[in-house]
Tab-separated table of C-alpha atoms in Angstrom:
chain	number	residue	atom	x	y	z
A	1	MET	CA	5.167	34.102	-28.371
A	2	ALA	CA	2.183	36.420	-29.886
A	3	ASN	CA	1.182	33.074	-31.673
A	4	PHE	CA	1.296	30.953	-28.639
A	5	ILE	CA	-1.023	33.376	-26.851
A	6	PHE	CA	-3.301	33.617	-29.533
A	7	ARG	CA	-3.743	29.678	-29.699
A	8	VAL	CA	-4.269	29.467	-26.218
A	9	PHE	CA	-6.709	32.195	-26.441
A	10	LEU	CA	-8.468	30.508	-29.550
A	11	THR	CA	-8.564	27.276	-27.596
A	12	LEU	CA	-10.200	28.768	-24.420
A	13	VAL	CA	-12.566	30.393	-26.724
A	14	LEU	CA	-13.603	27.049	-28.684
A	15	SER	CA	-13.528	25.162	-25.272
A	16	TYR	CA	-16.188	27.803	-24.113
A	17	LEU	CA	-18.463	27.622	-27.137
A	18	CYS	CA	-18.365	23.670	-27.214
A	19	ASN	CA	-19.909	23.823	-23.512
A	20	ARG	CA	-22.249	26.777	-23.676
A	21	VAL	CA	-24.740	27.583	-26.359
A	22	ASN	CA	-26.692	30.781	-25.974
A	23	GLY	CA	-25.727	30.844	-22.504
A	24	ASN	CA	-27.916	27.835	-21.494
A	25	ALA	CA	-27.165	24.865	-23.245
A	26	ASN	CA	-24.236	21.995	-23.408
A	27	PHE	CA	-22.848	21.490	-26.911
A	28	LYS	CA	-23.457	17.479	-26.186
A	29	ASP	CA	-26.987	18.551	-25.600
A	30	VAL	CA	-27.313	20.384	-29.067
A	31	GLU	CA	-25.695	17.179	-30.844
A	32	GLU	CA	-28.110	15.051	-29.140
A	33	LYS	CA	-31.054	16.970	-29.829
A	34	LEU	CA	-30.257	17.310	-33.611
A	35	LYS	CA	-29.919	13.473	-33.613
A	36	GLN	CA	-33.379	13.302	-32.267
A	37	LEU	CA	-35.044	15.742	-34.355
A	38	ASN	CA	-33.422	14.737	-37.910
A	39	LYS	CA	-34.335	11.391	-38.801
A	40	PRO	CA	-32.865	9.498	-41.790
A	41	ALA	CA	-33.589	10.671	-44.986
A	42	VAL	CA	-34.538	8.391	-48.126
A	43	LYS	CA	-33.985	11.416	-50.302
A	44	THR	CA	-32.805	15.091	-49.390
A	45	ILE	CA	-33.971	18.145	-51.252
A	46	GLN	CA	-31.735	21.605	-51.148
A	47	SER	CA	-34.523	24.308	-51.312
A	48	GLU	CA	-33.710	27.566	-53.049
A	49	ASP	CA	-34.896	29.458	-49.616
A	50	GLY	CA	-31.852	27.852	-47.991
A	51	ASP	CA	-33.950	25.195	-46.207
A	52	ILE	CA	-33.097	21.404	-46.560
A	53	ILE	CA	-35.999	19.072	-46.900
A	54	ASP	CA	-35.410	15.445	-45.815
A	55	CYS	CA	-37.907	12.985	-47.124
A	56	VAL	CA	-38.435	10.606	-44.264
A	57	ASP	CA	-40.130	7.188	-43.982
A	58	ILE	CA	-43.734	7.971	-42.764
A	59	TYR	CA	-43.236	5.809	-39.608
A	60	LYS	CA	-39.754	7.189	-38.906
A	61	GLN	CA	-41.055	10.519	-38.459
A	62	PRO	CA	-40.643	12.390	-35.198
A	63	ALA	CA	-44.284	11.341	-34.022
A	64	PHE	CA	-43.372	7.888	-33.631
A	65	ASP	CA	-40.797	8.714	-30.665
A	66	HIS	CA	-43.633	9.074	-28.576
A	67	PRO	CA	-44.436	5.915	-26.647
A	68	ALA	CA	-48.045	5.912	-26.974
A	69	LEU	CA	-47.382	5.735	-30.966
A	70	LYS	CA	-45.028	2.443	-30.638
A	71	ASN	CA	-47.723	0.332	-32.503
A	72	HIS	CA	-49.645	3.238	-34.060
A	73	VAL	CA	-50.993	2.568	-37.582
A	74	VAL	CA	-50.830	5.662	-39.558
A	75	GLN	CA	-54.419	6.743	-40.634
A	76	MET	CA	-53.552	7.970	-44.322
A	77	LYS	CA	-56.601	9.920	-44.831
A	78	PRO	CA	-59.778	11.163	-42.846
A	79	SER	CA	-62.631	9.104	-42.645
A	80	PHE	CA	-65.019	11.524	-42.947
A	81	ASP	CA	-66.791	13.941	-45.781
A	82	LEU	CA	-68.143	17.379	-44.453
A	83	LYS	CA	-71.447	17.687	-46.465
A	84	ASP	CA	-70.747	21.369	-47.323
A	85	GLU	CA	-67.213	21.261	-47.788
A	86	LYS	CA	-66.891	21.205	-51.626
A	87	LEU	CA	-69.919	23.385	-52.022
A	88	SER	CA	-68.315	26.077	-50.004
A	89	SER	CA	-65.183	26.123	-52.470
A	90	LYS	CA	-67.303	27.817	-55.078
A	91	ASN	CA	-67.301	31.071	-53.043
A	92	GLU	CA	-63.618	30.920	-52.394
A	93	PRO	CA	-61.291	33.379	-54.010
A	94	ALA	CA	-59.144	31.982	-56.969
A	95	GLU	CA	-55.701	33.141	-55.639
A	96	LEU	CA	-55.614	29.893	-53.664
A	97	ALA	CA	-52.869	28.167	-55.452
A	98	VAL	CA	-50.414	29.164	-53.025
A	99	PHE	CA	-46.874	26.910	-53.067
A	100	GLN	CA	-44.148	26.149	-51.152
A	101	THR	CA	-40.692	27.362	-52.246
A	102	TRP	CA	-39.137	23.697	-51.890
A	103	GLN	CA	-41.456	22.499	-54.258
A	104	ARG	CA	-39.682	23.979	-57.027
A	105	SER	CA	-36.545	21.889	-56.422
A	106	GLY	CA	-38.045	18.306	-56.242
A	107	SER	CA	-40.628	16.034	-54.579
A	108	CYS	CA	-40.564	13.203	-52.171
A	109	PRO	CA	-41.431	9.735	-53.091
A	110	GLU	CA	-44.365	7.825	-52.043
A	111	GLY	CA	-44.352	6.539	-48.398
A	112	THR	CA	-42.144	9.279	-46.976
A	113	VAL	CA	-43.116	12.915	-45.730
A	114	PRO	CA	-41.026	16.146	-46.321
A	115	ILE	CA	-39.454	17.442	-43.031
A	116	ARG	CA	-37.545	20.699	-42.422
A	117	ARG	CA	-34.013	19.772	-41.534
A	118	ILE	CA	-32.892	21.247	-37.987
A	119	ARG	CA	-29.599	22.646	-38.092
A	120	ARG	CA	-27.121	23.743	-35.471
A	121	GLU	CA	-27.695	27.453	-35.933
A	122	ASP	CA	-31.408	27.041	-35.295
A	123	LEU	CA	-30.679	25.669	-31.832
A	124	LEU	CA	-28.247	27.799	-31.024
A	125	ARG	CA	-30.739	30.699	-31.567
A	126	ALA	CA	-33.149	29.196	-29.178
A	127	LYS	CA	-33.039	30.338	-25.333
A	128	SER	CA	-32.272	26.740	-24.426
A	129	VAL	CA	-31.971	23.292	-26.202
A	130	GLN	CA	-35.292	22.221	-24.228
A	131	GLN	CA	-37.427	25.284	-25.366
A	132	PHE	CA	-36.517	25.080	-28.951
A	133	GLY	CA	-39.393	24.745	-31.049
A	134	ARG	CA	-41.882	25.880	-27.862
A	135	LYS	CA	-44.081	28.853	-27.471
A	136	PRO	CA	-43.146	30.344	-24.198
A	137	HIS	CA	-45.659	29.455	-21.366
A	138	GLU	CA	-48.855	32.092	-21.432
A	139	ALA	CA	-48.581	33.918	-18.041
A	140	VAL	CA	-52.167	34.988	-17.150
A	141	LEU	CA	-52.675	38.296	-15.350
A	142	ASN	CA	-55.450	38.631	-13.040
A	143	SER	CA	-57.487	41.213	-14.826
A	144	SER	CA	-59.402	40.279	-17.731
A	145	THR	CA	-60.480	41.567	-21.529
A	146	THR	CA	-64.109	41.458	-22.535
A	147	ILE	CA	-64.778	40.515	-26.036
A	148	GLU	CA	-67.181	43.128	-27.760
A	149	HIS	CA	-69.836	41.901	-30.197
A	150	ARG	CA	-69.924	42.815	-33.746
A	151	ASP	CA	-73.430	44.678	-33.068
A	152	GLY	CA	-71.463	46.589	-30.226
A	153	GLN	CA	-73.477	45.052	-27.558
A	154	LEU	CA	-71.493	42.905	-24.809
A	155	PRO	CA	-71.543	39.193	-25.715
A	156	SER	CA	-73.162	36.805	-23.058
A	157	ILE	CA	-73.833	33.393	-23.149
A	158	ASN	CA	-76.829	32.022	-20.761
A	159	THR	CA	-76.785	35.766	-19.751
A	160	THR	CA	-73.066	35.691	-18.517
A	161	ALA	CA	-71.011	38.508	-20.075
A	162	VAL	CA	-67.747	37.042	-21.764
A	163	ALA	CA	-64.238	37.946	-20.565
A	164	LEU	CA	-60.864	36.539	-22.027
A	165	PRO	CA	-57.549	36.668	-20.041
A	166	ILE	CA	-55.118	39.160	-20.479
A	167	ILE	CA	-51.470	37.359	-21.628
A	168	VAL	CA	-48.302	38.546	-20.882
A	169	ASN	CA	-46.191	39.037	-23.780
A	170	ARG	CA	-48.759	38.634	-26.231
A	171	SER	CA	-51.166	40.884	-28.118
A	172	ALA	CA	-53.894	39.206	-30.091
A	173	ALA	CA	-56.689	40.656	-32.419
A	174	THR	CA	-59.273	37.831	-32.688
A	175	LEU	CA	-62.638	36.882	-33.838
A	176	VAL	CA	-64.076	34.286	-31.089
A	177	THR	CA	-66.735	31.911	-30.455
A	178	LEU	CA	-67.415	29.638	-27.457
A	179	GLY	CA	-70.125	27.944	-25.717
A	180	TYR	CA	-70.702	24.920	-27.895
A	181	ASN	CA	-68.973	21.944	-28.982
A	182	TYR	CA	-67.188	22.166	-32.004
A	183	ILE	CA	-65.431	19.131	-34.009
A	184	GLY	CA	-63.735	21.607	-36.779
A	185	ALA	CA	-63.283	25.175	-38.125
A	186	LYS	CA	-61.775	26.650	-41.012
A	187	GLY	CA	-61.189	29.965	-42.648
A	188	ILE	CA	-59.268	31.746	-45.687
A	189	PHE	CA	-56.351	33.665	-44.473
A	190	ASN	CA	-55.018	36.353	-46.499
A	191	ILE	CA	-51.301	36.109	-46.779
A	192	TRP	CA	-48.925	38.770	-46.106
A	193	ASN	CA	-45.430	39.215	-44.873
A	194	PRO	CA	-45.548	41.728	-41.977
A	195	ASN	CA	-42.409	43.174	-40.358
A	196	VAL	CA	-40.932	41.451	-36.977
A	197	GLU	CA	-38.604	44.098	-35.207
A	198	ALA	CA	-36.680	41.592	-33.167
A	199	GLN	CA	-35.501	38.099	-33.389
A	200	ASP	CA	-36.910	36.906	-30.515
A	201	GLU	CA	-40.245	38.306	-31.547
A	202	TYR	CA	-43.067	36.644	-33.783
A	203	THR	CA	-46.307	37.352	-35.551
A	204	THR	CA	-48.931	34.768	-36.654
A	205	ALA	CA	-52.355	34.648	-38.430
A	206	GLN	CA	-53.943	31.684	-37.299
A	207	ILE	CA	-56.889	29.506	-36.175
A	208	TRP	CA	-57.112	28.080	-32.598
A	209	LEU	CA	-59.385	25.308	-31.251
A	210	LYS	CA	-59.303	25.123	-27.687
A	211	ALA	CA	-60.785	23.331	-24.647
A	212	GLY	CA	-60.025	22.996	-20.972
A	213	PRO	CA	-59.768	25.527	-17.838
A	214	GLY	CA	-58.376	28.880	-18.828
A	215	ASP	CA	-55.143	28.635	-16.916
A	216	ASN	CA	-54.578	25.022	-18.001
A	217	PHE	CA	-56.129	24.550	-21.706
A	218	GLU	CA	-55.461	22.644	-24.682
A	219	SER	CA	-55.050	23.703	-28.108
A	220	ILE	CA	-54.226	22.794	-31.591
A	221	GLU	CA	-53.365	25.542	-34.018
A	222	SER	CA	-52.300	26.526	-37.768
A	223	GLY	CA	-51.797	29.110	-40.032
A	224	TRP	CA	-48.995	31.351	-40.886
A	225	THR	CA	-46.390	32.783	-39.085
A	226	VAL	CA	-42.897	34.930	-39.116
A	227	ASN	CA	-40.714	33.939	-36.832
A	228	PRO	CA	-37.037	34.496	-37.071
A	229	GLN	CA	-35.869	33.099	-34.055
A	230	LEU	CA	-37.543	29.570	-34.875
A	231	TYR	CA	-36.752	29.690	-38.473
A	232	GLY	CA	-33.809	31.555	-38.838
A	233	ASP	CA	-35.336	34.166	-41.638
A	234	LYS	CA	-38.306	36.727	-41.877
A	235	ARG	CA	-40.223	34.539	-44.751
A	236	THR	CA	-43.859	33.725	-44.197
A	237	ARG	CA	-44.268	30.152	-43.101
A	238	LEU	CA	-46.890	27.284	-42.840
A	239	PHE	CA	-47.092	26.176	-39.203
A	240	VAL	CA	-48.859	23.956	-36.828
A	241	HIS	CA	-48.770	24.239	-32.801
A	242	TRP	CA	-50.220	22.189	-29.927
A	243	THR	CA	-50.213	22.354	-26.393
A	244	LYS	CA	-51.777	20.410	-23.373
A	245	ASP	CA	-51.440	22.874	-20.650
A	246	SER	CA	-51.416	26.439	-21.802
A	247	TYR	CA	-47.732	26.042	-23.138
A	248	LYS	CA	-46.270	25.271	-19.781
A	249	THR	CA	-44.438	21.918	-20.371
A	250	THR	CA	-46.081	20.698	-23.575
A	251	GLY	CA	-46.291	21.299	-27.476
A	252	CYS	CA	-44.234	22.522	-29.985
A	253	PHE	CA	-44.298	24.147	-33.604
A	254	ASP	CA	-44.451	21.777	-36.633
A	255	MET	CA	-42.602	18.592	-36.217
A	256	THR	CA	-40.050	19.753	-33.388
A	257	CYS	CA	-41.491	17.183	-31.035
A	258	SER	CA	-43.606	13.942	-31.149
A	259	GLY	CA	-46.891	15.543	-31.650
A	260	PHE	CA	-48.165	15.634	-35.094
A	261	VAL	CA	-48.723	12.763	-37.561
A	262	GLN	CA	-47.825	13.890	-41.085
A	263	THR	CA	-49.256	12.095	-44.026
A	264	SER	CA	-48.852	14.398	-46.936
A	265	SER	CA	-45.724	13.973	-49.258
A	266	GLN	CA	-46.502	17.396	-50.644
A	267	HIS	CA	-46.342	19.971	-47.704
A	268	VAL	CA	-43.670	20.771	-45.345
A	269	LEU	CA	-44.590	22.214	-41.901
A	270	GLY	CA	-42.394	25.224	-41.009
A	271	GLY	CA	-41.968	25.568	-44.937
A	272	SER	CA	-41.836	29.216	-46.361
A	273	ILE	CA	-45.214	29.841	-48.674
A	274	GLY	CA	-45.920	32.483	-51.566
A	275	PRO	CA	-46.969	34.295	-53.152
A	276	VAL	CA	-47.594	36.870	-50.408
A	277	SER	CA	-50.065	40.040	-50.763
A	278	THR	CA	-49.060	43.513	-51.649
A	279	GLU	CA	-51.140	46.604	-50.611
A	280	PHE	CA	-54.075	47.110	-52.934
A	281	GLY	CA	-52.650	44.715	-55.348
A	282	LYS	CA	-52.723	41.111	-55.845
A	283	GLN	CA	-54.326	39.239	-52.987
A	284	TYR	CA	-53.240	35.703	-51.963
A	285	TYR	CA	-54.895	33.296	-49.426
A	286	LEU	CA	-54.355	30.243	-47.772
A	287	ARG	CA	-57.414	28.004	-46.794
A	288	VAL	CA	-56.961	26.237	-43.168
A	289	GLY	CA	-59.348	23.829	-41.683
A	290	ILE	CA	-58.818	21.729	-38.595
A	291	TYR	CA	-61.471	18.801	-38.023
A	292	MET	CA	-62.031	15.904	-35.977
A	293	ASP	CA	-62.583	12.462	-37.161
A	294	PRO	CA	-65.535	11.263	-35.612
A	295	ASN	CA	-64.311	7.767	-36.062
A	296	THR	CA	-61.071	8.215	-34.413
A	297	ALA	CA	-61.134	11.372	-32.486
A	298	ASN	CA	-57.680	12.325	-34.515
A	299	TRP	CA	-57.670	16.137	-35.393
A	300	TRP	CA	-56.793	16.603	-39.144
A	301	LEU	CA	-55.252	19.424	-40.733
A	302	LYS	CA	-56.415	20.339	-44.187
A	303	ILE	CA	-55.055	23.203	-46.184
A	304	GLY	CA	-55.290	24.537	-49.815
A	305	LYS	CA	-57.680	22.635	-51.950
A	306	ASP	CA	-59.023	20.401	-49.063
A	307	ILE	CA	-55.807	18.396	-49.004
A	308	PRO	CA	-55.103	16.612	-45.755
A	309	VAL	CA	-51.593	17.160	-44.194
A	310	GLY	CA	-51.898	15.094	-41.262
A	311	TYR	CA	-53.419	15.066	-38.132
A	312	TRP	CA	-52.913	15.235	-34.463
A	313	PRO	CA	-53.335	11.484	-32.871
A	314	ALA	CA	-56.050	11.223	-30.233
A	315	SER	CA	-53.890	8.751	-28.510
A	316	THR	CA	-51.062	11.107	-27.237
A	317	LEU	CA	-52.820	14.267	-27.489
A	318	MET	CA	-55.838	15.622	-25.184
A	319	PHE	CA	-58.099	15.290	-22.485
A	320	TYR	CA	-60.702	17.698	-23.262
A	321	LEU	CA	-60.154	17.888	-26.951
A	322	ASN	CA	-60.565	14.269	-27.075
A	323	HIS	CA	-64.321	15.084	-27.081
A	324	SER	CA	-64.688	18.563	-28.781
A	325	SER	CA	-63.306	22.151	-28.474
A	326	THR	CA	-65.320	24.528	-26.641
A	327	MET	CA	-63.694	27.818	-28.017
A	328	VAL	CA	-62.620	28.783	-31.698
A	329	GLU	CA	-60.403	31.951	-32.451
A	330	TRP	CA	-59.574	33.245	-35.737
A	331	GLY	CA	-56.978	36.361	-36.131
A	332	GLY	CA	-53.241	37.298	-35.352
A	333	GLN	CA	-51.135	37.359	-32.586
A	334	VAL	CA	-47.837	39.042	-31.741
A	335	TYR	CA	-45.300	37.735	-29.274
A	336	SER	CA	-42.935	40.218	-27.565
A	337	SER	CA	-41.693	41.265	-24.415
A	338	ASN	CA	-42.281	44.774	-25.740
A	339	VAL	CA	-46.487	44.587	-25.942
A	340	LYS	CA	-48.618	46.221	-23.572
A	341	LYS	CA	-45.814	48.599	-22.276
A	342	LYS	CA	-43.872	51.548	-23.651
A	343	PRO	CA	-41.914	51.360	-25.661
A	344	HIS	CA	-44.172	49.322	-28.036
A	345	THR	CA	-42.610	46.780	-30.446
A	346	LYS	CA	-43.011	47.651	-34.296
A	347	THR	CA	-43.716	44.078	-34.903
A	348	GLY	CA	-46.877	44.154	-36.974
A	349	MET	CA	-49.500	42.006	-37.383
A	350	GLY	CA	-51.442	40.700	-40.285
A	351	SER	CA	-50.584	43.043	-43.264
A	352	GLY	CA	-48.978	45.518	-40.657
A	353	LYS	CA	-52.266	47.729	-41.439
A	354	PHE	CA	-55.219	48.276	-39.193
A	355	ALA	CA	-58.218	46.617	-39.870
A	356	THR	CA	-60.531	49.421	-40.750
A	357	GLY	CA	-58.371	49.310	-44.203
A	358	LEU	CA	-60.346	46.380	-45.218
A	359	LYS	CA	-59.796	44.764	-48.565
A	360	GLY	CA	-56.349	45.284	-50.294
A	361	ASN	CA	-54.744	46.912	-47.107
A	362	ALA	CA	-55.795	44.782	-44.152
A	363	CYS	CA	-55.369	41.126	-43.380
A	364	SER	CA	-58.717	39.255	-43.745
A	365	ILE	CA	-59.917	35.635	-43.098
A	366	LEU	CA	-62.955	34.671	-45.612
A	367	ASN	CA	-65.476	32.091	-45.485
A	368	ILE	CA	-65.192	31.194	-41.396
A	369	ALA	CA	-66.915	28.359	-40.480
A	370	ILE	CA	-67.529	25.759	-37.707
A	371	VAL	CA	-68.084	22.215	-37.653
A	372	ASP	CA	-70.513	20.780	-35.127
A	373	PHE	CA	-71.631	16.952	-34.551
A	374	SER	CA	-74.194	17.512	-37.602
A	375	MET	CA	-70.615	17.439	-39.555
A	376	GLN	CA	-71.965	20.343	-41.580
A	377	LEU	CA	-69.791	23.720	-42.286
A	378	LYS	CA	-71.853	26.734	-40.944
A	379	TYR	CA	-70.901	30.193	-39.881
A	380	PRO	CA	-70.928	30.052	-36.056
A	381	GLN	CA	-74.187	31.047	-34.350
A	382	TRP	CA	-72.380	33.699	-31.890
A	383	VAL	CA	-69.183	35.613	-32.813
A	384	GLY	CA	-67.311	38.271	-30.896
A	385	THR	CA	-64.146	40.363	-31.681
A	386	TRP	CA	-61.312	40.655	-29.095
A	387	ALA	CA	-58.113	43.160	-29.331
A	388	ASP	CA	-55.701	43.327	-26.397
A	389	GLU	CA	-54.165	46.738	-27.817
A	390	GLN	CA	-57.055	48.514	-29.772
A	391	TYR	CA	-54.637	51.391	-30.484
A	392	CYS	CA	-51.676	48.854	-31.725
A	393	TYR	CA	-53.890	46.074	-33.356
A	394	THR	CA	-57.418	46.196	-34.335
A	395	ALA	CA	-60.019	43.559	-34.817
A	396	LEU	CA	-63.295	43.980	-37.218
A	397	ASN	CA	-66.136	41.563	-38.634
A	398	TYR	CA	-67.356	43.326	-41.355
A	399	GLN	CA	-70.333	42.581	-43.186
A	400	GLU	CA	-70.423	44.260	-46.790
A	401	GLY	CA	-74.208	43.639	-47.379
A	402	TYR	CA	-77.421	41.683	-46.537
A	403	GLY	CA	-77.232	37.838	-47.005
A	404	LYS	CA	-73.205	37.935	-47.066
A	405	LEU	CA	-71.068	36.145	-44.636
A	406	PRO	CA	-68.742	38.639	-42.889
A	407	ILE	CA	-65.308	39.040	-43.443
A	408	PHE	CA	-63.029	39.447	-40.404
A	409	TYR	CA	-60.195	41.846	-40.504
A	410	PHE	CA	-57.352	42.075	-38.204
A	411	GLY	CA	-53.653	43.427	-37.484
A	412	GLY	CA	-51.742	46.679	-37.071
A	413	PRO	CA	-48.440	47.971	-37.235
A	414	GLY	CA	-47.742	47.919	-33.482
A	415	GLN	CA	-45.925	51.113	-32.306
A	416	ASN	CA	-47.381	54.262	-33.944
A	417	TYR	CA	-48.424	57.814	-32.819
A	418	ASN	CA	-51.376	56.103	-30.573
A	419	CYS	CA	-49.248	53.172	-29.223
A	420	PRO	CA	-46.011	54.831	-28.301
């Protein structure tokens, strides 16, 4: 009798689990989503960090699920060459030889791109199948945050003071430039592995290129992140993201929807990167650049030693960004339902230390530059710093001496004595 009751109970539990995932999704929906995301592999690589990497035919990657790319011919490399890009590398740190863990276990053949396989447990962690791989919508409060200029004065463009919206559930510390037409930007990001307190929180160090109205902006983004809900661990990982409507209904991380065309067979979006920096020890860096190809209007991602990874295609992407970006941000962001309230999250940003710690202690971004229609890399004519919660996470644009480019430092521990 006891065995019969147990079998009935087990059947009921399994039936429930098969029809409910995280309280929001049907089991059938999960299986269909997995089939949609994971394309047939020419070769499969088991990475030592637990990831499974599928080498997928370049024309069968998720981007080609988009109707606008039905007859799209992949642009294998950018058609432009930035005038100062190679010269600027002379002033860059030597520790740019960052690798991805999966590369120790194999490589993908020519004509394929490596894609991190999405597994059932990845979808089960999401709030819903539909929300998987996406940033939550940016809900904007009515008030705003004023940017502080690096010389202590309030910045202005055409005599108008600059203010940025306050976003619910996000806390950022960034360097901002706006008011011109930008067709590219880059920075060299110090790599760390900050603490993330809860599974549904994440932290990033990244670059944003934005255009459009503040409540419905377009954005393309890249950098590194620690995001346990998306990736299932707390490793530092390379990521890309995009949105056409301030994350309301469009966009996603990496290859979790059809929005980014990958061309590189050497890099995995969402793949773990290393080594990471240690406090007052060896420092490691990741160079990230996003540039519009003036001949195709595709936005290219380049990382490391000027290696093209792929592009956001103009035909599927944007309206405003099809011409240029009007705002660029460099820095960090923490997503949590426990920012801007008490008790505050303990999720760190950057190195987990405040910007005033400077080199070896705080997270930094070196060699910051923008590109305009002159197709030259240059330091922005105007910049300002912005910190949502200056007692939790800080931003500092620091110039060591006359004639040297400023270094942007940012980050913090989250909850502390002054940020309870």
